[in-house]
C-alpha positions as semicolon CSV with decimal commas, in nm:
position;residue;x (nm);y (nm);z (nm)
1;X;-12,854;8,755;0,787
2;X;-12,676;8,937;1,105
3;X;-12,387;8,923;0,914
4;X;-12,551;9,101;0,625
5;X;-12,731;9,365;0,864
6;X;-12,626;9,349;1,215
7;X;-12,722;9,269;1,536
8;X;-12,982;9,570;1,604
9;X;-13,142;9,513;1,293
10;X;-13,137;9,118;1,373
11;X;-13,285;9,171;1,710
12;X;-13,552;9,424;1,640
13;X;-13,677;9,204;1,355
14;X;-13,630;8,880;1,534
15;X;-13,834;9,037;1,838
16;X;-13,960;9,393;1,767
17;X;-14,069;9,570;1,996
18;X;-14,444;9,770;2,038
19;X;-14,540;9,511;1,722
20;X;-14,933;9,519;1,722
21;X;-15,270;9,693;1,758
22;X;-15,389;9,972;1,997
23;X;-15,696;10,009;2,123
24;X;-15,873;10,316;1,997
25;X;-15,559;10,482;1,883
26;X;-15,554;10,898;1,847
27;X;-15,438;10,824;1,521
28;X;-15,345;10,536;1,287
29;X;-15,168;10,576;0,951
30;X;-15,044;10,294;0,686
31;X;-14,847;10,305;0,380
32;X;-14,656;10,061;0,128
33;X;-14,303;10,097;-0,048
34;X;-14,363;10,108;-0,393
35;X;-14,035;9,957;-0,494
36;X;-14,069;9,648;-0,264
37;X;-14,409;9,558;-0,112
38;X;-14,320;9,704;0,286
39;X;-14,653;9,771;0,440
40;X;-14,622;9,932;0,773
41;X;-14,890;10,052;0,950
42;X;-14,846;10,309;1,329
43;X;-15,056;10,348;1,574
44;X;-15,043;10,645;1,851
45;X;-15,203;10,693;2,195
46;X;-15,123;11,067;2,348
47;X;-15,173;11,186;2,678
48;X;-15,071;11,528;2,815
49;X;-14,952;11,661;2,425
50;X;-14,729;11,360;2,479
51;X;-14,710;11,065;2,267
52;X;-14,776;10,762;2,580
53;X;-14,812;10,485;2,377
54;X;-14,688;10,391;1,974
55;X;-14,749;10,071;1,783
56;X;-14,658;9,919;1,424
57;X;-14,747;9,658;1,252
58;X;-14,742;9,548;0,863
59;X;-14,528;9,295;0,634
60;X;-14,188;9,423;0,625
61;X;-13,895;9,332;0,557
62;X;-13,604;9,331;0,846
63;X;-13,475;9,659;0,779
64;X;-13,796;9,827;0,814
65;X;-13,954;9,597;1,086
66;X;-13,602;9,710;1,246
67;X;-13,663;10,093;1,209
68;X;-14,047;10,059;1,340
69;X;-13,959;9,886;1,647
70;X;-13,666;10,177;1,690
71;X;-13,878;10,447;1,639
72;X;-14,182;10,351;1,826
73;X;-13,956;10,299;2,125
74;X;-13,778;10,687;2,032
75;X;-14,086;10,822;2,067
76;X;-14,216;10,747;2,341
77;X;-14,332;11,035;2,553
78;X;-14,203;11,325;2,306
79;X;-14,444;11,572;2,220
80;X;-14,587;11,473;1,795
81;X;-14,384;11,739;1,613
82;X;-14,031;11,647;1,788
83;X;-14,066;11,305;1,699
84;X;-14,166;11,380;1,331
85;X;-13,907;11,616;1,305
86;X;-13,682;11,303;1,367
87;X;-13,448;11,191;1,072
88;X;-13,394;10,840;0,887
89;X;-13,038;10,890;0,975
90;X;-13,125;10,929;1,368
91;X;-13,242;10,596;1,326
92;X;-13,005;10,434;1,105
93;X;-12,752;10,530;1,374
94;X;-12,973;10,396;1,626
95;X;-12,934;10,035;1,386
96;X;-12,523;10,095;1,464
97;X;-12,469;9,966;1,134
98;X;-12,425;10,092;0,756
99;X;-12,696;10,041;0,525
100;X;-12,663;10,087;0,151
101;X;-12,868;10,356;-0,017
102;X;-13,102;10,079;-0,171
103;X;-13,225;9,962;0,200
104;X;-13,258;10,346;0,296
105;X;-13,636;10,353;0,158
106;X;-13,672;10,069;0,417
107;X;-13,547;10,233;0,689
108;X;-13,759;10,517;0,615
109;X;-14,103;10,403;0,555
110;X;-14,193;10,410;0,913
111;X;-14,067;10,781;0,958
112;X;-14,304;10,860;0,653
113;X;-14,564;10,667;0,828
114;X;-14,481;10,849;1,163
115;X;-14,546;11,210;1,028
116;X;-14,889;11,092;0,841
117;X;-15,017;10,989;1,191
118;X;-14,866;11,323;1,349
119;X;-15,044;11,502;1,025
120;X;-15,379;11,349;1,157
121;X;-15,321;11,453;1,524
122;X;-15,280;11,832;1,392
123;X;-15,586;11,814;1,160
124;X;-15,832;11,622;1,452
C-alpha cells in the first residue's frame, strides 16, 4: 500500500496520531462519506481561544485516517476559525504525495468534520 499512497499516508494510518476520546470535549462533531462508508468523528479541548487539545476517531480508510491524524496535529494551539479556514490541499501537501480526485473526498472528511466542531464552538 505505501507504494500506492506513500509514506505519510502509510505512517499516519499505521500509527495516527491524537486517535481517541477526550474527556469532556468543548465540542465533538461526526460525519460519514456517503460514497464510501468513512466515519470520522473530532473532538476539541480549547483553552485561552486556543484549540489545546484535538482528537479523531471513526472507521476510515488510510487516506482519511491519514488526513485526521495531520490535521489534529495542524491545529494544535491555533485559534478555531484559522484552523477551519484551513484547506484539503494544505493537507494533501502535508501527505507529500498526489492523490487522485476520487481519494480527495477522503482527505477531506475530517476538514468537514473540523469546521462542524468549530460551528459548535461559535454557537455555545
Amino acid at each position: 500500500m505505501s507504494g500506492l499512497y506513500g509514506k505519510v499516508i502509510e505512517d499516519h494510518s499505521k500509527r495516527p496520531r491524537n486517535r481517541g476520546p477526550l474527556e469532556a470535549p468543548d465540542a465533538a462533531h461526526e460525519d460519514v462519506n456517503p460514497l464510501c462508508g468513512d466515519r470520522i468523528r473530532i473532538e476539541l479541548r480549547m483553552r485561552e481561544g486556543r484549540i489545546a487539545e484535538a482528537r479523531f476517531g471513526g472507521n476510515a480508510c488510510m487516506v482519511a485516517t491519514a488526513s485526521a491524524s495531520l490535521l489534529t496535529e495542524m491545529i494544535r494551539s491555533l485559534p478555531p476559525g484559522e484552523a477551519a479556514a484551513l484547506t484539503v490541499d494544505r493537507i494533501v501537501s502535508e501527505m507529500h504525495t498526489e492523490l487522485r480526485p476520487s481519494r480527495m473526498s477522503c482527505a477531506e472528511l475530517p476538514l468537514s468534520v473540523l469546521r462542524g466542531a468549530v460551528k459548535q464552538l461559535r454557537e455555545s
